[in-house]
XYZ file of C-alpha atoms in Angstrom:
572
model
C 202.732 52.073 -25.457
C 203.286 49.458 -22.778
C 204.511 45.918 -23.371
C 205.262 44.791 -19.797
C 209.022 44.500 -20.306
C 209.298 48.086 -21.509
C 207.525 51.343 -22.272
C 207.901 52.817 -25.743
C 207.346 56.570 -25.936
C 207.375 58.993 -28.860
C 209.936 61.748 -28.456
C 209.595 65.373 -29.500
C 211.995 64.844 -32.413
C 209.817 62.059 -33.846
C 212.016 59.225 -32.604
C 211.186 56.703 -29.908
C 212.617 55.981 -26.494
C 212.389 52.504 -24.969
C 212.374 52.564 -21.164
C 213.301 48.991 -20.414
C 212.611 47.291 -17.119
C 213.405 43.760 -18.335
C 216.850 42.225 -18.024
C 218.864 39.481 -19.633
C 217.106 36.964 -21.856
C 213.776 38.762 -21.374
C 215.191 41.673 -23.382
C 216.302 39.362 -26.166
C 212.827 37.757 -26.187
C 211.049 41.099 -26.790
C 211.166 41.703 -30.567
C 210.332 45.413 -30.437
C 213.314 46.260 -28.219
C 215.723 43.446 -29.053
C 218.494 44.647 -31.319
C 220.738 41.626 -30.932
C 224.349 42.314 -31.805
C 223.601 46.045 -32.180
C 223.392 46.527 -28.408
C 226.389 48.615 -27.332
C 228.775 47.535 -24.581
C 227.160 49.980 -22.148
C 223.632 48.798 -23.012
C 224.681 45.181 -22.569
C 226.025 45.914 -19.115
C 222.966 47.904 -18.010
C 220.459 45.389 -19.403
C 222.120 42.267 -18.066
C 223.269 41.070 -21.491
C 226.959 40.675 -20.747
C 228.063 37.309 -22.079
C 224.703 36.624 -23.757
C 225.838 37.983 -27.141
C 229.032 37.694 -29.203
C 231.470 40.457 -28.272
C 231.340 42.200 -31.647
C 228.929 45.158 -31.929
C 227.077 45.536 -35.235
C 225.421 48.562 -36.796
C 221.893 48.332 -38.162
C 223.346 48.618 -41.676
C 225.668 45.724 -40.980
C 222.770 43.632 -39.718
C 220.832 44.510 -42.865
C 223.600 43.217 -45.090
C 223.838 40.010 -43.086
C 220.110 39.309 -42.984
C 219.603 40.120 -46.672
C 222.355 37.680 -47.568
C 220.739 35.037 -45.358
C 217.336 35.749 -46.907
C 218.738 35.466 -50.425
C 220.177 32.032 -49.677
C 216.786 30.560 -48.724
C 215.617 27.810 -51.056
C 212.235 28.886 -52.377
C 209.568 31.444 -51.541
C 208.062 29.572 -48.594
C 211.483 29.246 -46.986
C 211.951 32.993 -47.456
C 208.579 33.615 -45.801
C 209.608 31.445 -42.844
C 212.940 33.268 -42.573
C 211.210 36.669 -42.467
C 208.615 35.436 -39.969
C 211.362 34.199 -37.673
C 213.288 37.449 -38.044
C 210.179 39.412 -37.140
C 209.720 37.294 -34.004
C 213.280 38.144 -32.936
C 213.797 41.746 -34.020
C 210.921 43.793 -35.426
C 212.933 46.892 -36.242
C 215.405 44.896 -38.310
C 212.566 43.005 -40.006
C 210.791 46.197 -41.047
C 213.998 47.913 -42.127
C 214.819 44.934 -44.333
C 211.276 44.818 -45.745
C 211.139 48.577 -46.352
C 214.426 48.628 -48.241
C 213.472 45.644 -50.413
C 209.710 46.171 -50.580
C 209.242 45.359 -54.262
C 211.155 42.091 -53.919
C 209.682 41.022 -50.575
C 206.056 42.139 -50.911
C 205.115 38.935 -52.807
C 206.735 36.959 -49.965
C 205.190 38.584 -46.875
C 201.863 38.973 -48.634
C 200.287 37.545 -51.774
C 201.012 35.066 -53.236
C 203.473 33.337 -50.881
C 201.484 33.964 -47.725
C 198.884 31.608 -49.209
C 201.303 28.717 -48.815
C 201.959 29.701 -45.208
C 198.228 29.845 -44.527
C 197.663 26.384 -45.949
C 200.379 25.018 -43.647
C 199.507 27.136 -40.614
C 198.547 24.312 -38.239
C 201.345 21.933 -39.170
C 204.006 24.677 -39.148
C 202.659 26.605 -36.130
C 205.312 28.613 -34.334
C 204.739 31.720 -32.289
C 201.138 32.950 -31.945
C 200.578 36.455 -33.266
C 197.281 38.318 -33.115
C 193.880 37.591 -31.599
C 191.841 34.427 -32.204
C 188.082 34.833 -31.769
C 185.720 31.848 -31.905
C 182.124 31.746 -33.058
C 181.585 29.208 -30.258
C 182.654 31.678 -27.571
C 181.441 35.187 -28.402
C 181.440 35.950 -24.686
C 185.255 35.902 -24.789
C 185.699 38.563 -27.483
C 186.187 41.556 -25.203
C 188.426 39.573 -22.857
C 190.614 38.450 -25.758
C 191.036 42.002 -27.034
C 191.834 43.251 -23.522
C 194.474 40.555 -23.178
C 196.581 42.335 -25.784
C 197.420 44.793 -23.015
C 196.616 47.730 -25.296
C 194.551 50.672 -24.115
C 192.036 53.000 -25.738
C 194.717 55.313 -27.201
C 197.121 52.537 -28.212
C 195.490 51.083 -31.346
C 195.196 52.648 -34.792
C 194.151 49.651 -36.835
C 192.741 46.117 -36.648
C 192.667 43.761 -39.645
C 190.164 40.907 -39.324
C 189.325 37.969 -41.590
C 186.819 35.152 -41.369
C 189.107 33.166 -43.728
C 186.375 32.135 -46.154
C 187.799 33.789 -49.262
C 191.559 33.644 -48.722
C 193.344 34.810 -51.884
C 192.695 32.193 -54.571
C 192.626 29.238 -52.169
C 189.274 29.725 -50.464
C 188.285 28.581 -46.977
C 191.352 28.198 -44.742
C 189.861 28.314 -41.256
C 192.030 29.566 -38.432
C 195.096 29.780 -40.704
C 193.636 32.969 -42.139
C 195.255 34.860 -39.260
C 198.352 35.029 -41.462
C 196.530 37.141 -44.044
C 195.798 39.679 -41.315
C 199.406 39.553 -40.112
C 200.708 40.001 -43.665
C 198.367 42.885 -44.403
C 199.509 44.732 -41.302
C 203.149 44.198 -42.260
C 202.411 46.099 -45.474
C 200.653 48.891 -43.554
C 203.815 49.305 -41.493
C 206.429 48.935 -44.238
C 204.590 51.167 -46.708
C 202.906 53.775 -44.519
C 204.748 53.659 -41.219
C 201.806 52.565 -39.078
C 203.640 51.588 -35.892
C 203.713 47.776 -35.479
C 202.841 48.079 -31.787
C 199.629 49.935 -32.632
C 197.950 47.274 -34.766
C 196.122 44.003 -34.077
C 195.651 41.097 -36.502
C 192.434 39.150 -35.893
C 190.894 35.913 -37.121
C 187.172 35.314 -36.663
C 187.076 31.517 -36.459
C 183.677 30.509 -37.827
C 184.699 26.897 -38.388
C 185.562 25.666 -41.865
C 184.026 23.775 -44.761
C 187.514 22.685 -45.832
C 187.335 18.911 -45.317
C 191.107 18.538 -45.537
C 191.444 20.770 -42.484
C 188.617 19.108 -40.563
C 190.271 15.731 -41.070
C 193.763 16.951 -40.211
C 194.640 15.947 -36.653
C 197.034 18.910 -36.479
C 194.348 21.502 -37.305
C 194.190 24.225 -34.631
C 190.827 25.848 -35.389
C 187.242 25.030 -34.456
C 186.448 21.539 -35.734
C 183.049 21.971 -37.297
C 181.492 23.160 -40.516
C 181.470 26.890 -41.158
C 178.704 28.646 -39.220
C 176.409 30.696 -41.445
C 173.377 31.408 -39.255
C 172.678 34.125 -36.699
C 175.732 33.041 -34.678
C 177.931 34.374 -37.483
C 176.340 37.807 -37.257
C 176.511 37.670 -33.467
C 180.287 37.221 -33.505
C 180.741 40.003 -36.059
C 178.569 42.367 -34.043
C 180.243 41.435 -30.760
C 183.630 42.079 -32.340
C 182.638 45.501 -33.732
C 181.032 46.495 -30.426
C 184.090 45.450 -28.407
C 186.505 47.239 -30.757
C 184.452 50.415 -30.655
C 184.405 50.291 -26.859
C 188.062 49.399 -26.272
C 189.743 51.161 -29.213
C 187.464 54.058 -30.192
C 189.961 55.642 -32.592
C 190.850 52.467 -34.509
C 190.008 51.681 -38.106
C 188.430 48.252 -38.688
C 189.734 46.592 -41.836
C 187.910 43.527 -43.264
C 189.958 41.107 -45.348
C 189.161 38.064 -47.521
C 185.553 37.519 -46.492
C 183.352 35.392 -48.731
C 181.231 37.128 -51.352
C 178.004 36.458 -49.462
C 179.223 38.390 -46.390
C 181.779 40.964 -47.540
C 179.410 43.564 -48.943
C 176.717 42.836 -46.356
C 179.091 43.498 -43.450
C 180.506 46.650 -45.007
C 177.040 48.019 -45.762
C 175.927 47.326 -42.202
C 178.777 49.069 -40.406
C 180.066 51.706 -42.853
C 177.850 54.429 -41.392
C 178.434 53.364 -37.792
C 182.200 52.974 -37.414
C 185.436 53.719 -39.240
C 185.635 50.640 -41.434
C 187.065 49.499 -44.761
C 187.017 46.360 -46.929
C 190.171 46.133 -49.009
C 188.912 43.414 -51.381
C 186.058 45.679 -52.429
C 187.115 49.255 -51.754
C 190.888 48.876 -52.018
C 190.660 46.995 -55.296
C 188.177 49.508 -56.630
C 190.349 52.424 -55.553
C 193.536 51.249 -57.261
C 191.608 50.415 -60.446
C 189.977 53.845 -60.246
C 193.467 55.328 -59.952
C 194.516 53.509 -63.134
C 191.310 54.679 -64.816
C 191.914 58.305 -63.791
C 195.435 58.094 -65.204
C 194.295 56.423 -68.426
C 191.402 58.814 -69.043
C 193.732 61.777 -68.622
C 196.207 60.217 -71.055
C 193.396 59.619 -73.544
C 192.162 63.180 -73.154
C 188.663 62.330 -71.951
C 186.470 62.405 -68.854
C 185.204 59.621 -66.625
C 181.590 60.529 -67.358
C 182.102 59.786 -71.053
C 183.474 56.259 -70.621
C 181.630 53.126 -71.715
C 182.809 50.400 -69.366
C 182.565 46.631 -69.830
C 183.407 44.590 -66.730
C 184.020 40.872 -67.248
C 183.464 39.427 -63.781
C 180.389 40.724 -61.957
C 181.388 39.707 -58.427
C 181.977 41.945 -55.425
C 185.352 43.121 -56.784
C 184.117 43.894 -60.292
C 180.983 45.696 -59.201
C 182.843 47.423 -56.375
C 184.935 48.968 -59.163
C 181.736 49.921 -61.002
C 180.268 51.511 -57.876
C 183.285 53.736 -57.359
C 183.554 54.759 -61.012
C 179.849 55.479 -61.098
C 180.162 57.816 -58.102
C 182.844 59.773 -59.965
C 180.631 60.021 -63.051
C 177.802 61.339 -60.896
C 180.095 63.968 -59.386
C 180.995 64.941 -62.966
C 177.344 65.701 -63.702
C 175.557 62.491 -64.740
C 172.411 61.366 -62.998
C 172.524 58.121 -61.026
C 170.581 56.383 -63.776
C 172.748 57.776 -66.576
C 175.937 56.763 -64.803
C 174.699 53.244 -64.057
C 173.820 52.668 -67.700
C 177.401 53.353 -68.740
C 178.397 49.942 -67.342
C 177.907 46.506 -68.882
C 178.835 43.733 -66.453
C 179.103 40.019 -67.212
C 178.791 37.209 -64.699
C 178.892 33.430 -65.035
C 175.766 33.601 -67.214
C 176.920 36.376 -69.461
C 175.688 39.959 -69.488
C 173.600 40.913 -66.460
C 170.016 41.170 -67.706
C 167.040 42.017 -65.511
C 165.029 38.908 -66.415
C 167.609 36.651 -64.730
C 166.082 35.464 -61.418
C 169.494 34.455 -60.052
C 170.956 37.949 -59.844
C 172.489 38.898 -56.505
C 171.259 42.042 -54.825
C 174.410 44.016 -55.666
C 174.163 42.957 -59.329
C 170.574 44.111 -59.818
C 171.360 47.825 -60.361
C 173.681 46.966 -63.259
C 171.329 44.564 -65.032
C 170.202 45.909 -68.399
C 166.557 45.603 -69.459
C 165.856 42.426 -71.418
C 164.100 44.483 -74.096
C 167.249 46.573 -74.606
C 169.354 43.531 -75.537
C 166.635 41.424 -77.159
C 168.381 41.333 -80.524
C 171.839 40.514 -79.186
C 173.368 37.110 -79.914
C 173.393 34.673 -77.009
C 174.280 31.064 -76.348
C 173.376 28.657 -73.563
C 175.329 30.788 -71.090
C 173.789 34.110 -72.051
C 175.206 37.084 -73.956
C 178.984 36.695 -74.108
C 181.833 39.139 -73.848
C 182.544 39.320 -77.603
C 178.952 40.241 -78.384
C 178.905 42.882 -75.640
C 182.109 44.492 -76.922
C 180.777 44.449 -80.486
C 177.503 46.105 -79.506
C 178.712 48.504 -76.804
C 181.978 49.637 -78.395
C 183.513 50.249 -74.957
C 186.296 52.673 -74.178
C 187.291 50.662 -71.100
C 187.481 46.876 -70.613
C 188.073 45.470 -67.128
C 188.663 41.810 -66.292
C 187.921 40.361 -62.835
C 186.692 36.986 -64.094
C 189.734 34.704 -63.495
C 189.066 33.380 -67.033
C 192.462 33.154 -68.686
C 192.527 34.474 -72.244
C 188.981 35.850 -72.154
C 190.170 39.011 -73.905
C 190.930 37.414 -77.265
C 192.743 38.968 -80.186
C 189.538 39.454 -82.198
C 187.786 41.025 -79.219
C 190.625 43.459 -78.485
C 191.011 44.374 -82.156
C 187.272 45.002 -82.363
C 187.440 47.305 -79.355
C 190.499 49.129 -80.704
C 188.767 49.712 -84.035
C 186.271 52.020 -82.335
C 188.384 53.942 -79.802
C 191.740 55.663 -80.239
C 193.166 54.766 -76.821
C 191.410 51.625 -75.546
C 191.780 51.216 -71.769
C 192.220 47.510 -71.036
C 192.772 46.052 -67.571
C 193.114 42.267 -67.234
C 193.167 42.226 -63.437
C 192.691 38.577 -62.474
C 195.411 36.958 -60.370
C 197.642 35.028 -60.633
C 199.233 35.509 -64.049
C 197.846 32.172 -65.209
C 194.304 33.559 -64.803
C 194.829 36.916 -66.501
C 192.249 37.709 -69.182
C 195.078 38.727 -71.551
C 198.826 39.233 -71.601
C 199.871 42.892 -71.834
C 202.361 42.150 -74.619
C 199.509 40.728 -76.705
C 197.170 43.625 -75.947
C 199.801 46.151 -76.990
C 200.656 44.195 -80.154
C 196.993 43.833 -81.160
C 196.404 47.579 -80.712
C 199.650 48.830 -82.226
C 200.750 50.169 -78.853
C 197.649 52.347 -78.481
C 196.159 50.476 -75.494
C 196.473 51.859 -71.981
C 197.065 48.789 -69.852
C 196.991 47.874 -66.166
C 197.172 44.340 -64.790
C 196.557 42.589 -61.492
C 199.833 40.665 -61.546
C 203.315 42.111 -62.107
C 204.576 41.893 -65.689
C 207.941 42.725 -67.219
C 208.179 45.744 -69.549
C 207.103 45.173 -73.145
C 209.248 46.233 -76.122
C 207.238 47.196 -79.204
C 208.303 49.220 -82.227
C 211.189 50.828 -80.373
C 209.123 51.838 -77.336
C 209.464 50.274 -73.889
C 206.055 49.992 -72.235
C 206.152 49.667 -68.450
C 203.066 47.802 -67.273
C 201.157 49.236 -64.329
C 200.267 46.734 -61.627
C 196.946 47.565 -59.978
C 198.229 46.502 -56.576
C 196.023 47.402 -53.601
C 199.193 48.202 -51.659
C 199.304 51.485 -53.578
C 196.141 52.569 -51.755
C 195.294 50.866 -48.474
C 198.433 51.725 -46.431
C 198.121 55.428 -47.185
C 194.391 55.317 -46.563
C 194.987 53.852 -43.109
C 197.648 56.457 -42.369
C 195.428 59.323 -43.487
C 192.560 58.043 -41.363
C 194.930 57.796 -38.385
C 196.301 61.316 -38.838
C 192.805 62.837 -39.090
C 191.247 60.421 -36.565
C 188.461 60.096 -39.128
C 185.204 58.840 -37.668
C 184.143 57.237 -40.962
C 185.578 56.290 -44.358
C 183.577 57.631 -47.283
C 183.595 57.060 -51.022
C 184.988 60.549 -51.505
C 187.924 59.815 -49.209
C 188.657 56.665 -51.208
C 188.319 58.559 -54.498
C 190.760 61.150 -53.129
C 193.200 58.313 -52.449
C 192.781 57.047 -56.008
C 193.336 60.491 -57.486
C 196.490 60.950 -55.409
C 197.904 57.686 -56.781
C 196.969 58.569 -60.355
C 198.739 61.927 -60.160
C 202.037 60.242 -59.325
C 202.377 58.818 -62.848
C 202.258 60.751 -66.125
C 200.803 58.247 -68.579
C 200.851 60.792 -71.405
C 204.534 59.935 -72.009
C 205.132 57.077 -74.487
C 205.423 53.776 -72.623
C 204.850 55.309 -69.187
C 202.824 53.193 -66.734
C 199.375 54.207 -65.551
C 200.427 53.812 -61.903
C 203.573 54.403 -59.846
C 205.742 51.344 -59.144
C 205.436 49.283 -55.985
C 209.037 50.218 -55.186
C 207.745 53.745 -54.390
C 205.278 52.621 -51.723
C 206.533 54.947 -48.980
C 206.159 58.221 -50.949
C 202.946 56.940 -52.571
C 201.474 56.128 -49.157
C 202.419 59.568 -47.852
C 200.700 61.277 -50.798
C 197.599 59.141 -50.340
C 197.513 59.866 -46.599
C 197.652 63.616 -47.189
C 194.773 63.440 -49.688
C 192.682 61.238 -47.385
C 193.260 63.429 -44.328
C 192.293 66.540 -46.313
C 189.176 64.796 -47.629
C 188.205 63.786 -44.087
C 188.456 67.428 -43.049
C 186.390 68.565 -46.055
C 183.654 66.090 -45.161
C 183.618 67.075 -41.496
C 184.836 63.652 -40.359
C 188.234 64.604 -38.889
C 188.207 64.451 -35.099
C 191.508 66.320 -34.678
C 192.795 69.462 -36.417
C 194.622 68.842 -39.698
C 196.202 72.238 -40.283
C 199.548 71.068 -41.663
C 198.763 67.769 -43.423
C 202.178 67.273 -45.036
C 204.008 67.747 -41.750
C 201.472 65.736 -39.756
C 201.664 62.801 -42.135
C 205.461 62.943 -42.172
C 205.602 62.928 -38.379
C 203.119 60.073 -38.118
C 205.166 57.680 -40.278
C 207.250 55.363 -38.101
C 210.699 54.670 -39.469
C 212.358 51.387 -38.544
C 215.268 52.667 -36.481
C 216.345 51.358 -33.106
C 214.845 53.436 -30.291
C 216.978 55.179 -27.723
C 217.436 53.009 -24.667
C 216.809 54.029 -21.090
C 217.033 51.449 -18.340
C 214.404 51.504 -15.632
C 215.422 50.298 -12.183
C 214.245 46.838 -11.238
């Protein structure tokens, strides 16, 4: 890897050597090689740093203690995000070491939800540019912009791109969406050891319909309404074509696209390039992992589940798609598997006589004749009626409707299944369909629960129930690592299901109070397990472009660890 001021090479022992040609302040300005007060006296002399640093020499551990204390003193989450961003711009190794050792605490800061605040303030708080900014008004510049990173064909494992239309829960954020790509890649590195020099964050600036941004004189993006015509598709296609040409081994990750484009883009390119949409496939995979774990704890099979999904958007039906594929592999026909799902949108249960169904909702719409006798109101057949009629074994919430899973509804479900599987997944906590403490109380502790937001353990009748958080970070970092190790040419549903199964097997939910999923604090070992499963699945499907004969060792060797590289000085 070449950064102009230095060359960073992988050594035979798995470490890195930095061959540094820069001197003086140029060394301190290069975050991948700058180690600040940890430079030894000899290194300071050879690199022209004499007198540019305090005389005391720190260890990395000493720097960690100092920076964690500084971080802890920051007043509020946004201030902590700014502190970490500034640290990353100075010293990437120290940043990633700090993040890795405090991943559970800092994940909500570098990523959701705090990154949303940083995105909203991107233009007014702009500091150091990071990533690649591509404009719908200048598609001819896409290849040039990607070349300007200075990275070659063998230097990039992963690109994360957003068009910023569906950022977290705050919607259209224009050019500020670059920070969601930056944050996502930080998690890839901290959790799975994807080297930070081998990734590129990208924003596809399509304009914005956010009037507050358009009227803000500080706004740094394209100042026009969001483009939705053929120019949108042209930029997407130009981007994919350029990436495929310049970085043929890289995985293309799509993040926070609007519902009207997310599935369409994935469907278009999934069979052409190695690509992945975390909002659809990552969410589905971690929920599938929770479902695998819960079904095993309940002593059943996926093919026997009756699943009600409250929230028939791309996330909810992406979950249905992945579960359905598993049911089919367990012996059901496509039609039989599809009919084991009942999905509700803004107008209640999806029914085939509704002319406003989206294309991805149509397969899950039940015949009007089948539900003709069901009670309905002005908004269609509601969730309580569906639960009463279907008697589901699994209830999934992706609706953002707080409290939608009421006490009467949950009690009704629990009356007809011994171990009801209930997942109120909507974020943030204020939008959760139910509180896990309530669900457990209403079911006498029999419910198997996973949530989208983190919740404290629940004490009930002498048992401590640890609540599984269906956090995508349990899946996507390991998926990216596995794809990198195998140099997979595509990402398939079976590879994603293998990732989900690997996560599920790391938690034994048959024990009283045990969570359905491993904790976020275990992201490094979880990501390694996922990567092994994904690499093996890529081999089984004939999609690995390099031999994967020792997957455990190959994954272990591929995971970058945030340690300072050995230093060699190159003559000027």
